[in-house]
């Protein structure tokens, strides 16, 4: 008992002693101005067993409380003042120790700030390891590693992907001084959920209607995931060859490509944003940025990434690879889906376990020079599953939102397509020079429509994509650029008119990559400010609250200096008319002469225009019975109403809705089941406004009348307002091209003149407008032969035969002759002749068939006495016999076939006997085969008997050779 008490006393003393030792560093570090968080970092990453210089581990923790840190070899910042630095010798260690607080580091700082990379079951896994010098890293790995396979090398980020077990990684590789970063490799998954077609979003219909030349022509869009189907008619002849594409063709990749730049060949809902672009495919098996030389060789200037992994809250090698690539090629822009993990919480970083926030999927999306895209539904609500920010260091993400109620994949595709068009429109008016990605971002963010919460937010970024306004900004040159070095200032003056509702400016720049796993990604910091010169009032950018709490992250933005993002936005509501000055300032830490771009825009009050529908392409009751009538309007009072009317054919106006709130900018209307020319009208307190004329009618549906060797015929339903029809064909061009015009609703084509089998019909209306073009039709896949669709038979009981012919058209056909042929095609007899009428289906009964195979065809006789024939069909029956065997006699090495009289009872049995009359087998009486190889040559006797074996239905013999 005494010994036990003594042990407890000793244990308490020891516990107190070690607590004192651990607390002593906090007392001294606290005295030199460390915060609690900084002291915790020293405790977490400090080596408690070694406090001096270690030649095998030259990395130390440093508290940078002095401004004189230029000569330090900083590997990464763990916080604003706590860093990992590399010390070359004991002399350096002692010299640095005299100036700043340092401590030998353990190895934990090398690990990605994710869940423990060693938290794996037994086995081998793939890991990313990176160093300061790739050659040294590879030399050490080749010399040291015996239990790891090198799978991939990424030279730009000095990273290597290896496969090894966690024990070897921890014990042998982690301590190596050549290694400064270790991360797990995750497998990507597509962000599923492809949407339907709705080009009323983002002003896409306005863009295609008013700016038809904005197509993304000659822009190559990279699609990094699985391979798209290059034979898809909407991607036809526009997919470039690629040695880096996946071996797997997926519907997801094909749909993404169609949303980006589909040609609209199949139907109007196959029309993408940039229908003039080309596509380049690469596999997302490699999560690092693709080879820059390969992308440049194929002229890829925008690349779409509609995939993700898990929420990862740190700046890893994958993120660094995209920042490095875009820093080196400032015209290349990457677009990522934000992810479909909006309902999960991050398991790591300072935003861990915060519901619905910080769940952007994939380390590569932590990059700062990319665009990540959220998804919104048809009523402009953020899709519940759409991933949100902030990024690991508090940066705003996603930066923009787009239509994608089923997921962020399609939303990202719409942004990528818009960027391709922006690049083309800019290039065409700037001597074939492509825009910088920072200009693209400044314009996209500046023209985005505010949704969700007022101002910027962590769910939709700068707002909802507005493709039309982005293109108009380029055309009107509402942008500027400059280049700035440390502690410099750039200014521009803008005259704001009276009656302005908002003045908005967005600054964007491309930044150099940060060190791996740095506390924040921003390296070169610029600041934006707007000043009302007349009233001497300044406005700083909108900044979000980055404090890790739901209340803080969901709060509205405030104005202050932004030190995190590579884009900043200032907006001034209700600006007074006069001169305003835009100022860009660089901070002291700008390490180079940094290019930047701004975009600016002024909205004015009491301006109204309908944005949907703008053409007949925007309304199709067969596809969607509800039309989203949209308009763009800015009013001082959000309660100002308008009265919405419709007129059919220019006659009287019918009220659709009284006192519509103009700020809602949309109204859902159940399309009337009618054929009419319609116009919408909005009466407001500041004027009356009209939409374009649109056509409400059924879409033309072409069909094949006949498809013969020398010719074929198409016909289609009459469009109520059509004066003529344009016939399109898909041939050598990637796009449907007009080939003929006719006033009829049919056309016969001679094969020698038309080699294509793909056609579409578009009505031309009496006002010379074009109605919706039909869906594409493939002549060879409609099941239509030469004046008929099918010729087939039904075998009835007692082997009576019902022959059935389905014509494709009855026009000019006089009569039908059902002919029975011999095996060599000679006419045996005419089994029936029928005079045709307007019907398409005809039947002919044949009551008696010979035993064996019978052959039939139909002669189709035209009114001009010419004739054509259908295919010949063959019918094997037992004739009038209950059962026949064939061939008989038979070689015993071959199977013996038998066929029964149609209608034979399923209960009947087939019995086989030898020459002695012994029953050797009983079978169910079904058409089929017998294996006779086990029987000796000679004669077998058979009996077909009733199910109770009391009645013999048929009998005979089988001769086996």
mmCIF file of N, CA, C and O in Angstrom, residues 751-786:
data_model
loop_
_atom_site.group_PDB
_atom_site.id
_atom_site.type_symbol
_atom_site.label_atom_id
_atom_site.label_comp_id
_atom_site.label_asym_id
_atom_site.label_seq_id
_atom_site.Cartn_x
_atom_site.Cartn_y
_atom_site.Cartn_z
ATOM 1 N N UNK A 751 -30.080 10.250 -105.724
ATOM 2 C CA UNK A 751 -28.866 9.844 -105.012
ATOM 3 C C UNK A 751 -27.602 10.375 -105.676
ATOM 4 O O UNK A 751 -26.630 10.712 -104.987
ATOM 5 N N UNK A 752 -27.578 10.463 -106.962
ATOM 6 C CA UNK A 752 -26.354 10.914 -107.633
ATOM 7 C C UNK A 752 -26.056 12.384 -107.352
ATOM 8 O O UNK A 752 -24.931 12.839 -107.512
ATOM 9 N N UNK A 753 -27.089 13.128 -106.915
ATOM 10 C CA UNK A 753 -26.898 14.548 -106.626
ATOM 11 C C UNK A 753 -26.671 14.830 -105.151
ATOM 12 O O UNK A 753 -26.118 15.888 -104.800
ATOM 13 N N UNK A 754 -27.082 13.916 -104.256
ATOM 14 C CA UNK A 754 -26.994 14.136 -102.812
ATOM 15 C C UNK A 754 -26.426 12.893 -102.142
ATOM 16 O O UNK A 754 -27.070 11.843 -102.112
ATOM 17 N N UNK A 755 -25.220 13.017 -101.646
ATOM 18 C CA UNK A 755 -24.572 11.873 -100.996
ATOM 19 C C UNK A 755 -24.862 11.809 -99.501
ATOM 20 O O UNK A 755 -24.695 10.770 -98.883
ATOM 21 N N UNK A 756 -25.276 12.930 -98.913
ATOM 22 C CA UNK A 756 -25.548 12.953 -97.474
ATOM 23 C C UNK A 756 -26.880 12.293 -97.162
ATOM 24 O O UNK A 756 -27.800 12.253 -97.997
ATOM 25 N N UNK A 757 -26.983 11.769 -95.949
ATOM 26 C CA UNK A 757 -28.249 11.194 -95.468
ATOM 27 C C UNK A 757 -28.847 12.011 -94.331
ATOM 28 O O UNK A 757 -29.817 11.589 -93.709
ATOM 29 N N UNK A 758 -28.269 13.191 -94.034
ATOM 30 C CA UNK A 758 -28.674 13.983 -92.882
ATOM 31 C C UNK A 758 -29.302 15.295 -93.349
ATOM 32 O O UNK A 758 -28.649 16.100 -94.026
ATOM 33 N N UNK A 759 -30.566 15.525 -92.935
ATOM 34 C CA UNK A 759 -31.306 16.677 -93.435
ATOM 35 C C UNK A 759 -32.142 17.308 -92.321
ATOM 36 O O UNK A 759 -32.524 16.646 -91.350
ATOM 37 N N UNK A 760 -32.425 18.607 -92.484
ATOM 38 C CA UNK A 760 -33.325 19.326 -91.588
ATOM 39 C C UNK A 760 -34.090 20.355 -92.407
ATOM 40 O O UNK A 760 -33.624 20.789 -93.469
ATOM 41 N N UNK A 761 -35.254 20.761 -91.881
ATOM 42 C CA UNK A 761 -36.132 21.688 -92.596
ATOM 43 C C UNK A 761 -36.384 22.916 -91.730
ATOM 44 O O UNK A 761 -36.672 22.788 -90.538
ATOM 45 N N UNK A 762 -36.282 24.102 -92.348
ATOM 46 C CA UNK A 762 -36.567 25.336 -91.618
ATOM 47 C C UNK A 762 -37.569 26.180 -92.404
ATOM 48 O O UNK A 762 -37.319 26.559 -93.542
ATOM 49 N N UNK A 763 -38.715 26.486 -91.784
ATOM 50 C CA UNK A 763 -39.698 27.340 -92.460
ATOM 51 C C UNK A 763 -39.213 28.791 -92.526
ATOM 52 O O UNK A 763 -38.622 29.306 -91.570
ATOM 53 N N UNK A 764 -39.472 29.435 -93.653
ATOM 54 C CA UNK A 764 -39.229 30.869 -93.813
ATOM 55 C C UNK A 764 -40.606 31.532 -93.817
ATOM 56 O O UNK A 764 -41.467 31.200 -94.641
ATOM 57 N N UNK A 765 -40.814 32.452 -92.895
ATOM 58 C CA UNK A 765 -42.133 32.996 -92.658
ATOM 59 C C UNK A 765 -42.439 34.163 -93.591
ATOM 60 O O UNK A 765 -41.560 34.692 -94.279
ATOM 61 N N UNK A 766 -43.699 34.569 -93.586
ATOM 62 C CA UNK A 766 -44.152 35.624 -94.486
ATOM 63 C C UNK A 766 -43.464 36.957 -94.214
ATOM 64 O O UNK A 766 -43.368 37.810 -95.099
ATOM 65 N N UNK A 767 -42.982 37.151 -92.967
ATOM 66 C CA UNK A 767 -42.249 38.392 -92.649
ATOM 67 C C UNK A 767 -40.742 38.216 -92.845
ATOM 68 O O UNK A 767 -39.948 39.012 -92.353
ATOM 69 N N UNK A 768 -40.366 37.116 -93.533
ATOM 70 C CA UNK A 768 -38.977 36.786 -93.873
ATOM 71 C C UNK A 768 -38.133 36.343 -92.673
ATOM 72 O O UNK A 768 -36.925 36.162 -92.804
ATOM 73 N N UNK A 769 -38.755 36.186 -91.506
ATOM 74 C CA UNK A 769 -38.048 35.619 -90.368
ATOM 75 C C UNK A 769 -38.007 34.102 -90.501
ATOM 76 O O UNK A 769 -38.849 33.487 -91.158
ATOM 77 N N UNK A 770 -37.026 33.497 -89.861
ATOM 78 C CA UNK A 770 -36.900 32.040 -89.879
ATOM 79 C C UNK A 770 -37.543 31.454 -88.632
ATOM 80 O O UNK A 770 -37.292 31.933 -87.519
ATOM 81 N N UNK A 771 -38.369 30.446 -88.813
ATOM 82 C CA UNK A 771 -38.937 29.731 -87.669
ATOM 83 C C UNK A 771 -37.907 28.715 -87.174
ATOM 84 O O UNK A 771 -36.818 28.560 -87.741
ATOM 85 N N UNK A 772 -38.242 28.000 -86.135
ATOM 86 C CA UNK A 772 -37.341 27.002 -85.572
ATOM 87 C C UNK A 772 -37.056 25.901 -86.580
ATOM 88 O O UNK A 772 -37.986 25.345 -87.185
ATOM 89 N N UNK A 773 -35.801 25.592 -86.771
ATOM 90 C CA UNK A 773 -35.417 24.519 -87.678
ATOM 91 C C UNK A 773 -35.766 23.171 -87.058
ATOM 92 O O UNK A 773 -35.714 22.991 -85.839
ATOM 93 N N UNK A 774 -36.131 22.228 -87.873
ATOM 94 C CA UNK A 774 -36.498 20.906 -87.370
ATOM 95 C C UNK A 774 -35.284 20.196 -86.789
ATOM 96 O O UNK A 774 -34.137 20.593 -87.013
ATOM 97 N N UNK A 775 -35.543 19.143 -86.047
ATOM 98 C CA UNK A 775 -34.450 18.271 -85.631
ATOM 99 C C UNK A 775 -33.893 17.567 -86.860
ATOM 100 O O UNK A 775 -34.578 17.421 -87.881
ATOM 101 N N UNK A 776 -32.647 17.146 -86.770
ATOM 102 C CA UNK A 776 -31.995 16.520 -87.915
ATOM 103 C C UNK A 776 -32.569 15.123 -88.126
ATOM 104 O O UNK A 776 -32.964 14.442 -87.178
ATOM 105 N N UNK A 777 -32.649 14.721 -89.374
ATOM 106 C CA UNK A 777 -33.199 13.416 -89.729
ATOM 107 C C UNK A 777 -32.179 12.656 -90.552
ATOM 108 O O UNK A 777 -31.613 13.196 -91.513
ATOM 109 N N UNK A 778 -31.916 11.416 -90.157
ATOM 110 C CA UNK A 778 -31.031 10.524 -90.904
ATOM 111 C C UNK A 778 -31.896 9.602 -91.750
ATOM 112 O O UNK A 778 -32.660 8.794 -91.221
ATOM 113 N N UNK A 779 -31.813 9.745 -93.047
ATOM 114 C CA UNK A 779 -32.670 8.999 -93.969
ATOM 115 C C UNK A 779 -32.532 7.499 -93.764
ATOM 116 O O UNK A 779 -33.514 6.747 -93.874
ATOM 117 N N UNK A 780 -31.341 7.048 -93.402
ATOM 118 C CA UNK A 780 -31.085 5.601 -93.342
ATOM 119 C C UNK A 780 -31.496 4.953 -92.032
ATOM 120 O O UNK A 780 -31.447 3.729 -91.915
ATOM 121 N N UNK A 781 -31.893 5.745 -91.033
ATOM 122 C CA UNK A 781 -32.222 5.161 -89.726
ATOM 123 C C UNK A 781 -33.698 5.285 -89.374
ATOM 124 O O UNK A 781 -34.074 5.117 -88.213
ATOM 125 N N UNK A 782 -34.542 5.587 -90.367
ATOM 126 C CA UNK A 782 -35.965 5.761 -90.089
ATOM 127 C C UNK A 782 -36.776 4.494 -90.308
ATOM 128 O O UNK A 782 -38.002 4.493 -90.169
ATOM 129 N N UNK A 783 -36.102 3.404 -90.663
ATOM 130 C CA UNK A 783 -36.808 2.143 -90.887
ATOM 131 C C UNK A 783 -37.632 2.147 -92.167
ATOM 132 O O UNK A 783 -38.580 1.369 -92.300
ATOM 133 N N UNK A 784 -37.294 3.023 -93.101
ATOM 134 C CA UNK A 784 -38.048 3.133 -94.349
ATOM 135 C C UNK A 784 -37.216 2.543 -95.485
ATOM 136 O O UNK A 784 -36.049 2.891 -95.662
ATOM 137 N N UNK A 785 -37.869 1.611 -96.240
ATOM 138 C CA UNK A 785 -37.229 1.022 -97.412
ATOM 139 C C UNK A 785 -37.753 1.755 -98.650
ATOM 140 O O UNK A 785 -38.211 2.889 -98.558
ATOM 141 N N UNK A 786 -37.720 1.097 -99.770
ATOM 142 C CA UNK A 786 -38.188 1.700 -101.009
ATOM 143 C C UNK A 786 -39.712 1.640 -101.066
ATOM 144 O O UNK A 786 -40.291 0.618 -101.472
#
